[in-house]
mmCIF file of C-alpha atoms and ligand atoms in Angstrom:
data_model
loop_
_atom_site.group_PDB
_atom_site.id
_atom_site.type_symbol
_atom_site.label_atom_id
_atom_site.label_comp_id
_atom_site.label_asym_id
_atom_site.label_seq_id
_atom_site.Cartn_x
_atom_site.Cartn_y
_atom_site.Cartn_z
ATOM 1 C CA MET A 438 15.658 21.517 20.038
ATOM 2 C CA THR A 439 18.336 18.727 19.702
ATOM 3 C CA VAL A 440 18.473 16.497 16.960
ATOM 4 C CA PRO A 441 18.083 13.569 16.115
ATOM 5 C CA LEU A 442 14.436 13.419 17.022
ATOM 6 C CA ILE A 443 11.696 10.854 16.360
ATOM 7 C CA LEU A 444 8.033 11.831 16.939
ATOM 8 C CA SER A 445 5.303 9.121 16.483
ATOM 9 C CA THR A 446 1.477 8.805 16.799
ATOM 10 C CA TRP A 447 -0.042 7.296 19.525
ATOM 11 C CA SER A 448 1.460 5.719 22.730
ATOM 12 C CA PHE A 449 2.320 2.495 21.026
ATOM 13 C CA GLY A 450 4.499 4.652 18.699
ATOM 14 C CA GLN A 451 7.079 4.382 21.579
ATOM 15 C CA ARG A 452 7.813 0.629 20.854
ATOM 16 C CA GLY A 453 8.883 1.639 17.256
ATOM 17 C CA ASN A 454 10.770 4.672 18.515
ATOM 18 C CA GLU A 455 12.674 2.424 20.851
ATOM 19 C CA ALA A 456 13.761 0.112 18.102
ATOM 20 C CA ALA A 457 14.672 2.743 15.694
ATOM 21 C CA TRP A 458 16.641 5.018 18.182
ATOM 22 C CA PRO A 459 19.891 3.250 18.560
ATOM 23 C CA GLY A 460 20.698 3.404 14.786
ATOM 24 C CA LEU A 461 19.590 7.190 14.596
ATOM 25 C CA ALA A 462 21.649 7.852 17.655
ATOM 26 C CA ARG A 463 24.700 6.409 16.005
ATOM 27 C CA GLY A 464 24.277 8.749 13.038
ATOM 28 C CA GLY A 465 21.596 6.684 11.108
ATOM 29 C CA HIS A 466 19.347 8.263 8.509
ATOM 30 C CA SER A 467 15.899 9.412 9.157
ATOM 31 C CA ILE A 468 14.542 7.393 6.449
ATOM 32 C CA ASP A 469 15.605 4.135 7.881
ATOM 33 C CA ALA A 470 14.283 5.308 11.316
ATOM 34 C CA VAL A 471 10.799 6.040 9.993
ATOM 35 C CA GLU A 472 10.652 2.749 8.242
ATOM 36 C CA ARG A 473 11.978 0.906 11.219
ATOM 37 C CA VAL A 474 9.217 2.370 13.439
ATOM 38 C CA CYS A 475 6.490 1.385 11.181
ATOM 39 C CA GLN A 476 8.008 -2.105 10.668
ATOM 40 C CA VAL A 477 7.888 -2.871 14.431
ATOM 41 C CA LEU A 478 4.263 -1.923 14.697
ATOM 42 C CA GLU A 479 3.368 -3.691 11.386
ATOM 43 C CA ALA A 480 4.600 -6.960 13.007
ATOM 44 C CA ASP A 481 3.015 -6.285 16.336
ATOM 45 C CA GLN A 482 -0.081 -8.404 16.653
ATOM 46 C CA GLU A 483 -1.422 -6.371 19.690
ATOM 47 C CA VAL A 484 -1.895 -3.350 17.467
ATOM 48 C CA ASP A 485 -5.122 -4.094 15.665
ATOM 49 C CA SER A 486 -4.920 -1.075 13.176
ATOM 50 C CA VAL A 487 -1.507 -1.656 11.621
ATOM 51 C CA GLY A 488 -0.018 -4.541 9.740
ATOM 52 C CA PHE A 489 -0.496 -8.154 11.083
ATOM 53 C CA GLY A 490 -3.289 -8.235 13.491
ATOM 54 C CA GLY A 491 -5.122 -5.410 11.740
ATOM 55 C CA LEU A 492 -8.828 -5.587 11.666
ATOM 56 C CA PRO A 493 -10.294 -6.683 8.512
ATOM 57 C CA ASP A 494 -12.658 -5.024 6.021
ATOM 58 C CA SER A 495 -16.288 -6.112 5.910
ATOM 59 C CA ASN A 496 -15.610 -9.161 3.876
ATOM 60 C CA GLY A 497 -13.110 -10.354 6.526
ATOM 61 C CA HIS A 498 -10.096 -9.604 4.565
ATOM 62 C CA VAL A 499 -7.137 -7.455 5.868
ATOM 63 C CA SER A 500 -5.648 -4.799 3.687
ATOM 64 C CA LEU A 501 -2.809 -2.482 4.482
ATOM 65 C CA ASP A 502 -1.733 0.931 3.260
ATOM 66 C CA GLY A 503 1.375 2.787 3.808
ATOM 67 C CA CYS A 504 3.722 5.465 2.399
ATOM 68 C CA ILE A 505 7.203 7.005 3.108
ATOM 69 C CA MET A 506 8.652 10.346 2.142
ATOM 70 C CA LEU A 507 11.644 12.566 1.972
ATOM 71 C CA ALA A 508 10.634 15.158 -0.389
ATOM 72 C CA PRO A 509 8.105 16.028 -2.951
ATOM 73 C CA ASN A 510 10.238 14.109 -5.527
ATOM 74 C CA ARG A 511 11.204 11.312 -3.162
ATOM 75 C CA CYS A 512 8.047 9.500 -1.926
ATOM 76 C CA GLY A 513 6.482 5.992 -2.332
ATOM 77 C CA SER A 514 3.180 4.639 -1.402
ATOM 78 C CA VAL A 515 1.089 1.343 -1.535
ATOM 79 C CA CYS A 516 -2.559 0.592 -0.702
ATOM 80 C CA ASN A 517 -4.806 -2.302 -0.502
ATOM 81 C CA VAL A 518 -1.934 -4.705 0.051
ATOM 82 C CA ARG A 519 -3.304 -8.279 0.978
ATOM 83 C CA ARG A 520 -0.464 -10.555 1.127
ATOM 84 C CA PHE A 521 2.436 -8.735 2.794
ATOM 85 C CA MET A 522 2.984 -7.494 6.336
ATOM 86 C CA HIS A 523 5.179 -4.437 5.617
ATOM 87 C CA PRO A 524 3.487 -1.747 3.417
ATOM 88 C CA VAL A 525 5.964 0.802 4.522
ATOM 89 C CA SER A 526 8.942 -1.127 3.127
ATOM 90 C CA ILE A 527 7.066 -1.886 -0.042
ATOM 91 C CA ALA A 528 6.418 1.926 -0.357
ATOM 92 C CA ARG A 529 10.158 2.501 0.138
ATOM 93 C CA GLN A 530 10.880 0.122 -2.753
ATOM 94 C CA VAL A 531 8.311 1.855 -4.933
ATOM 95 C CA MET A 532 10.346 5.167 -4.085
ATOM 96 C CA GLU A 533 13.622 3.646 -4.786
ATOM 97 C CA GLN A 534 13.138 1.109 -7.564
ATOM 98 C CA THR A 535 10.498 2.649 -9.785
ATOM 99 C CA HIS A 536 9.521 5.967 -11.379
ATOM 100 C CA HIS A 537 6.004 5.670 -9.876
ATOM 101 C CA VAL A 538 4.590 7.000 -6.466
ATOM 102 C CA MET A 539 1.869 4.645 -5.808
ATOM 103 C CA LEU A 540 0.815 1.052 -6.347
ATOM 104 C CA SER A 541 -2.382 -0.525 -5.452
ATOM 105 C CA GLY A 542 -4.019 -3.926 -4.703
ATOM 106 C CA ASP A 543 -2.831 -6.795 -6.877
ATOM 107 C CA GLY A 544 -0.278 -4.738 -8.541
ATOM 108 C CA ALA A 545 1.356 -3.648 -5.157
ATOM 109 C CA ASP A 546 1.222 -7.311 -4.039
ATOM 110 C CA ALA A 547 2.829 -8.538 -7.282
ATOM 111 C CA PHE A 548 5.616 -5.859 -7.004
ATOM 112 C CA ALA A 549 6.194 -6.822 -3.334
ATOM 113 C CA GLN A 550 6.599 -10.518 -4.493
ATOM 114 C CA ALA A 551 9.002 -9.606 -7.162
ATOM 115 C CA GLN A 552 11.019 -7.551 -4.832
ATOM 116 C CA GLY A 553 11.421 -10.596 -2.746
ATOM 117 C CA PHE A 554 9.187 -9.702 0.295
ATOM 118 C CA MET A 555 7.968 -12.790 2.184
ATOM 119 C CA PRO A 556 4.140 -13.442 1.843
ATOM 120 C CA ALA A 557 2.375 -13.364 5.056
ATOM 121 C CA ASP A 558 -1.249 -14.262 6.357
ATOM 122 C CA LEU A 559 -2.421 -10.860 7.811
ATOM 123 C CA LEU A 560 -5.494 -12.102 9.644
ATOM 124 C CA ALA A 561 -4.570 -12.682 13.260
ATOM 125 C CA ALA A 562 -6.825 -14.916 15.477
ATOM 126 C CA ASP A 563 -7.930 -12.043 17.634
ATOM 127 C CA ALA A 564 -8.746 -9.892 14.694
ATOM 128 C CA GLN A 565 -10.844 -12.702 13.175
ATOM 129 C CA ASP A 566 -12.644 -13.309 16.457
ATOM 130 C CA ALA A 567 -13.325 -9.524 16.441
ATOM 131 C CA TYR A 568 -14.781 -9.794 12.828
ATOM 132 C CA HIS A 569 -17.123 -12.611 13.822
ATOM 133 C CA ARG A 570 -18.258 -10.662 16.783
ATOM 134 C CA TRP A 571 -18.922 -7.664 14.524
ATOM 135 C CA LEU A 572 -20.741 -9.937 11.948
ATOM 136 C CA LYS A 573 -22.940 -11.550 14.693
ATOM 137 C CA GLU A 574 -24.019 -7.995 16.028
ATOM 138 C CA ARG A 575 -24.885 -7.157 12.486
ATOM 139 C CA GLY A 576 -23.242 -3.849 12.345
ATOM 140 C CA THR A 577 -21.363 -1.184 10.489
ATOM 141 C CA VAL A 578 -18.606 0.800 12.077
ATOM 142 C CA ASP A 579 -18.165 2.461 15.441
ATOM 143 C CA GLN A 580 -14.666 3.646 15.900
ATOM 144 C CA SER A 581 -14.699 3.943 19.629
ATOM 145 C CA ARG A 582 -13.602 1.194 21.878
ATOM 146 C CA ASP A 583 -15.459 2.326 25.093
ATOM 147 C CA LYS A 584 -17.391 -0.348 26.867
ATOM 148 C CA GLY A 585 -14.411 -2.690 26.713
ATOM 149 C CA TYR A 586 -14.995 -4.027 23.311
ATOM 150 C CA SER A 587 -11.786 -5.552 21.873
ATOM 151 C CA ALA A 588 -13.056 -4.305 18.649
ATOM 152 C CA PRO A 589 -15.232 -1.530 17.346
ATOM 153 C CA ARG A 590 -18.768 -2.171 18.279
ATOM 154 C CA PRO A 591 -21.122 -2.755 15.253
ATOM 155 C CA ILE A 592 -24.532 -1.338 15.062
ATOM 156 C CA ASP A 593 -27.305 -2.239 12.731
ATOM 157 C CA ARG A 594 -28.883 0.666 10.739
ATOM 158 C CA GLY A 595 -31.149 -1.271 8.706
ATOM 159 C CA ALA A 596 -28.732 -3.191 6.380
ATOM 160 C CA SER A 597 -30.149 -6.541 5.287
ATOM 161 C CA ARG A 598 -29.190 -9.243 7.584
ATOM 162 C CA GLY A 599 -27.037 -12.478 7.258
ATOM 163 C CA GLN A 600 -24.282 -11.613 4.861
ATOM 164 C CA PRO A 601 -20.697 -10.571 5.794
ATOM 165 C CA ASN A 602 -20.775 -7.573 3.604
ATOM 166 C CA ASP A 603 -24.005 -5.964 4.722
ATOM 167 C CA GLY A 604 -22.175 -2.763 5.468
ATOM 168 C CA ALA A 605 -21.079 -2.549 1.820
ATOM 169 C CA ARG A 606 -24.632 -3.155 0.596
ATOM 170 C CA ALA A 607 -25.994 -0.476 2.842
ATOM 171 C CA GLY A 608 -23.863 1.757 0.664
ATOM 172 C CA ARG A 609 -22.129 3.718 3.423
ATOM 173 C CA LEU A 610 -20.590 3.421 6.827
ATOM 174 C CA PHE A 611 -22.550 4.632 9.718
ATOM 175 C CA PHE A 612 -21.317 5.944 13.041
ATOM 176 C CA HIS A 613 -23.053 6.412 16.471
ATOM 177 C CA PRO A 614 -21.986 8.420 19.424
ATOM 178 C CA ALA A 615 -19.489 6.757 21.641
ATOM 179 C CA PRO A 616 -21.139 5.336 24.461
ATOM 180 C CA GLU A 617 -20.158 6.160 28.152
ATOM 181 C CA PRO A 618 -16.805 4.621 29.303
ATOM 182 C CA PRO A 619 -16.951 1.851 31.712
ATOM 183 C CA PRO A 620 -16.300 2.523 35.553
ATOM 184 C CA GLY A 621 -12.673 3.219 35.977
ATOM 185 C CA ARG A 622 -12.048 4.205 32.396
ATOM 186 C CA SER A 623 -11.655 7.835 31.553
ATOM 187 C CA ARG A 624 -12.678 9.418 28.207
ATOM 188 C CA ASP A 625 -9.226 10.740 28.048
ATOM 189 C CA ASP A 626 -8.103 7.171 27.839
ATOM 190 C CA GLU A 627 -6.362 6.632 24.419
ATOM 191 C CA SER A 628 -8.045 3.368 24.455
ATOM 192 C CA LYS A 629 -11.320 4.841 23.280
ATOM 193 C CA TRP A 630 -9.913 5.551 19.903
ATOM 194 C CA LYS A 631 -9.227 1.864 18.972
ATOM 195 C CA GLY A 632 -9.398 1.638 15.087
ATOM 196 C CA HIS A 633 -7.933 5.020 14.813
ATOM 197 C CA ASP A 634 -4.504 4.125 15.278
ATOM 198 C CA THR A 635 -2.291 4.608 12.227
ATOM 199 C CA ILE A 636 1.336 4.487 13.121
ATOM 200 C CA GLY A 637 2.665 7.825 11.699
ATOM 201 C CA VAL A 638 6.143 8.834 12.259
ATOM 202 C CA LEU A 639 8.347 11.950 11.555
ATOM 203 C CA CYS A 640 12.191 12.125 12.142
ATOM 204 C CA ILE A 641 15.002 14.575 11.761
ATOM 205 C CA ASP A 642 18.426 12.944 11.702
ATOM 206 C CA ALA A 643 21.769 14.272 12.798
ATOM 207 C CA HIS A 644 22.452 15.403 9.319
ATOM 208 C CA GLY A 645 19.456 17.483 9.376
ATOM 209 C CA VAL A 646 17.327 15.306 7.009
ATOM 210 C CA LEU A 647 13.568 15.221 7.670
ATOM 211 C CA ALA A 648 11.661 12.039 6.629
ATOM 212 C CA GLY A 649 8.055 10.631 7.384
ATOM 213 C CA ALA A 650 6.157 7.414 6.982
ATOM 214 C CA CYS A 651 2.828 5.905 7.948
ATOM 215 C CA SER A 652 1.283 2.620 7.960
ATOM 216 C CA THR A 653 -2.260 1.365 8.567
ATOM 217 C CA SER A 654 -4.932 -1.323 8.115
ATOM 218 C CA GLY A 655 -7.334 1.467 7.790
ATOM 219 C CA MET A 656 -10.846 1.726 9.159
ATOM 220 C CA PRO A 657 -11.978 -1.396 10.842
ATOM 221 C CA PHE A 658 -14.607 -3.432 8.785
ATOM 222 C CA LYS A 659 -14.299 -0.743 6.005
ATOM 223 C CA LEU A 660 -16.058 -1.293 2.655
ATOM 224 C CA PRO A 661 -13.652 -3.580 0.630
ATOM 225 C CA GLY A 662 -11.430 -1.288 -1.609
ATOM 226 C CA ARG A 663 -11.838 1.805 0.894
ATOM 227 C CA VAL A 664 -8.650 3.565 1.221
ATOM 228 C CA GLY A 665 -8.110 6.355 3.653
ATOM 229 C CA ASP A 666 -5.672 9.222 3.938
ATOM 230 C CA SER A 667 -2.660 7.374 5.261
ATOM 231 C CA PRO A 668 -1.046 6.246 2.058
ATOM 232 C CA ILE A 669 -1.864 9.206 0.037
ATOM 233 C CA ILE A 670 0.947 11.792 -0.186
ATOM 234 C CA GLY A 671 -0.429 14.982 1.048
ATOM 235 C CA HIS A 672 -3.273 13.534 2.839
ATOM 236 C CA GLY A 673 -1.693 11.263 5.651
ATOM 237 C CA LEU A 674 1.853 12.336 5.181
ATOM 238 C CA TYR A 675 3.817 15.314 3.718
ATOM 239 C CA VAL A 676 7.364 16.095 3.883
ATOM 240 C CA ASP A 677 8.957 19.364 2.481
ATOM 241 C CA PRO A 678 12.854 19.232 3.474
ATOM 242 C CA GLU A 679 12.894 23.020 3.786
ATOM 243 C CA HIS A 680 9.745 23.876 5.602
ATOM 244 C CA GLY A 681 8.603 20.743 7.515
ATOM 245 C CA ALA A 682 6.639 17.622 7.763
ATOM 246 C CA ALA A 683 3.399 16.435 9.100
ATOM 247 C CA VAL A 684 1.435 13.243 9.596
ATOM 248 C CA ALA A 685 -2.260 12.760 10.266
ATOM 249 C CA THR A 686 -4.219 10.004 12.031
ATOM 250 C CA GLY A 687 -7.845 9.461 12.653
ATOM 251 C CA THR A 688 -10.915 9.285 10.420
ATOM 252 C CA GLY A 689 -9.298 9.445 7.135
ATOM 253 C CA GLU A 690 -12.499 10.727 5.344
ATOM 254 C CA LEU A 691 -12.166 14.039 7.288
ATOM 255 C CA ILE A 692 -8.479 14.357 6.752
ATOM 256 C CA MET A 693 -8.687 13.824 3.046
ATOM 257 C CA GLY A 694 -11.181 16.561 2.246
ATOM 258 C CA VAL A 695 -8.752 19.130 3.450
ATOM 259 C CA CYS A 696 -5.536 17.599 2.341
ATOM 260 C CA GLY A 697 -4.458 17.483 6.074
ATOM 261 C CA SER A 698 -0.698 16.894 6.021
ATOM 262 C CA PHE A 699 0.118 19.089 2.898
ATOM 263 C CA LEU A 700 -2.037 21.872 4.429
ATOM 264 C CA ALA A 701 -0.072 21.713 7.764
ATOM 265 C CA VAL A 702 3.245 21.987 5.684
ATOM 266 C CA GLU A 703 1.908 24.673 3.610
ATOM 267 C CA LEU A 704 0.934 26.776 6.621
ATOM 268 C CA MET A 705 4.441 26.205 7.974
ATOM 269 C CA ARG A 706 6.051 27.405 4.883
ATOM 270 C CA ALA A 707 3.857 30.454 5.164
ATOM 271 C CA GLY A 708 5.376 31.123 8.612
ATOM 272 C CA GLN A 709 2.989 29.217 11.116
ATOM 273 C CA GLU A 710 4.555 27.510 14.004
ATOM 274 C CA PRO A 711 3.949 23.747 13.894
ATOM 275 C CA LEU A 712 1.301 23.911 16.640
ATOM 276 C CA GLU A 713 -0.427 26.860 14.756
ATOM 277 C CA ALA A 714 -0.282 24.861 11.654
ATOM 278 C CA ALA A 715 -1.691 21.526 13.216
ATOM 279 C CA ARG A 716 -4.501 23.660 14.878
ATOM 280 C CA SER A 717 -5.352 25.369 11.516
ATOM 281 C CA VAL A 718 -5.790 22.088 9.702
ATOM 282 C CA LEU A 719 -8.129 20.844 12.580
ATOM 283 C CA GLN A 720 -10.262 24.013 12.465
ATOM 284 C CA ARG A 721 -10.311 23.701 8.691
ATOM 285 C CA ILE A 722 -12.013 20.279 9.348
ATOM 286 C CA ILE A 723 -14.415 21.649 12.034
ATOM 287 C CA ASP A 724 -15.440 24.353 9.459
ATOM 288 C CA ASN A 725 -16.145 21.926 6.692
ATOM 289 C CA TYR A 726 -17.499 18.776 8.344
ATOM 290 C CA ASP A 727 -20.359 17.833 10.617
ATOM 291 C CA VAL A 728 -17.748 16.500 13.280
ATOM 292 C CA LYS A 729 -19.456 13.666 15.204
ATOM 293 C CA PRO A 730 -18.472 12.604 18.726
ATOM 294 C CA GLU A 731 -16.946 9.490 17.502
ATOM 295 C CA HIS A 732 -14.692 11.326 15.044
ATOM 296 C CA GLN A 733 -11.093 11.887 15.908
ATOM 297 C CA VAL A 734 -8.271 13.314 13.969
ATOM 298 C CA ALA A 735 -4.733 14.063 15.272
ATOM 299 C CA LEU A 736 -1.681 15.832 13.677
ATOM 300 C CA ILE A 737 1.667 15.822 14.502
ATOM 301 C CA ALA A 738 3.934 18.397 12.750
ATOM 302 C CA MET A 739 7.722 19.032 12.739
ATOM 303 C CA ARG A 740 10.030 21.663 11.344
ATOM 304 C CA PRO A 741 13.448 21.072 9.918
ATOM 305 C CA ASP A 742 14.993 22.813 13.053
ATOM 306 C CA GLY A 743 13.413 19.820 15.240
ATOM 307 C CA GLN A 744 10.487 22.098 16.621
ATOM 308 C CA PHE A 745 7.438 20.050 16.650
ATOM 309 C CA ALA A 746 3.896 19.970 18.132
ATOM 310 C CA SER A 747 0.767 17.641 18.106
ATOM 311 C CA ALA A 748 -2.942 18.568 18.223
ATOM 312 C CA ALA A 749 -6.158 16.567 18.255
ATOM 313 C CA LEU A 750 -9.778 17.081 17.607
ATOM 314 C CA ARG A 751 -10.582 15.211 20.929
ATOM 315 C CA SER A 752 -9.084 14.169 24.029
ATOM 316 C CA GLY A 753 -7.474 10.751 24.163
ATOM 317 C CA TYR A 754 -4.790 11.049 21.656
ATOM 318 C CA LYS A 755 -1.119 10.908 22.681
ATOM 319 C CA SER A 756 2.289 11.181 20.837
ATOM 320 C CA SER A 757 5.500 9.289 21.407
ATOM 321 C CA VAL A 758 8.692 11.364 21.432
ATOM 322 C CA ARG A 759 12.378 9.990 21.356
ATOM 323 C CA GLY A 760 15.264 12.384 21.360
ATOM 324 C CA ASN A 761 18.582 12.717 23.120
ATOM 325 C CA GLN A 762 17.161 13.849 26.393
ATOM 326 C CA ARG A 763 13.839 12.363 26.180
ATOM 327 C CA ASN A 764 11.881 9.208 25.694
ATOM 328 C CA GLU A 765 8.210 9.699 26.560
ATOM 329 C CA VAL A 766 4.476 9.795 25.690
ATOM 330 C CA VAL A 767 3.126 13.229 25.700
ATOM 331 C CA GLU A 768 -0.400 14.744 25.654
ATOM 332 C CA PRO A 769 -1.232 16.745 22.611
ATOM 333 C CA ASP A 770 -0.389 20.481 22.674
ATOM 334 C CA ALA A 771 -3.917 21.380 21.693
ATOM 335 C CA VAL A 772 -7.479 19.593 21.945
ATOM 336 C CA MET A 773 -9.917 21.491 19.739
ATOM 337 C CA LEU A 774 -13.198 20.062 20.937
ATOM 338 C CA ARG A 775 -14.158 19.106 24.477
HETATM 339 N N1 LIG B 904 -6.332 7.518 8.988
HETATM 340 C C1 LIG B 904 -6.501 5.994 8.918
HETATM 341 C C2 LIG B 904 -7.507 5.764 7.879
HETATM 342 O O1 LIG B 904 -8.425 6.578 7.584
HETATM 343 C C3 LIG B 904 -6.936 5.368 10.194
HETATM 344 C C4 LIG B 904 -6.508 6.017 11.389
HETATM 345 O O2 LIG B 904 -5.435 6.714 11.501
HETATM 346 O O3 LIG B 904 -7.220 5.955 12.422
HETATM 347 O O4 LIG B 904 -7.385 4.885 7.313
#
């Protein structure tokens, strides 16, 4: 496999890859490339699961998570950022400017402000509309986007009516099976996983250095304060310079129970190929959870020699690849459940 190479989650990752590629192709560093990919999607209002335009929590507030990593002793993370658009860049500052790994909530916002980041209103008009539709339908969380909803369709499972945070009062998030897709839309369509669209990116540069990053607004209409796998080192992202790197996307609660990204890298350390490692992590999830039709998890994994793979629990996931000879959106190498 030729380097440099960028591998991102989902087809919209291609937009980020495009922006990061010129610098990387000129000999730039993988850490700059992964940050750039995330920044582009964080600023993209059309992506309703990352950065500005992300769907809010059950109180109508957007909160962002992100992390970045070069090695076990070179990583940074932020979660529950409420006033700044680029969690990945704040995470990089945590890595480079502090002796900590992770900052959360008000502390992360205060740190970003002190570092000179520009405050931003994160709630886009479309996301606000989606929130109001969700409130009106009185629901909790459905992470599919079949039926053409521009946002996950809420359902009511007996939570008391009339308040924005009924989902929180009900004490848990509920899911229901994804409905049949509308005519002309296939279940293989990536669009059915709206709300499951963390941007995660792995990159190996021309110097042979691996880096990874991810950024998300988390589960749509989540309980306020909920943090998923994405900003947690070893869950949403892990990088070992000698043995490989992995990023996860999808239902964070399933990924966190198996330390998904760390496990994938450990399996590569033990000799598994990237595809085998990604499949093994998904199998571990299948073995440990009551996986529902609306659950999706996907993993991308890359070795320091540039060999990479992706695998998903269900169809409808895609990865974006950018290298010297290629710039494409690809199907996963394995889909575990049909
Ligand atoms: N993994 C993210 C989370 O659980 C969301 C996603 O990738 O879909 O917050």
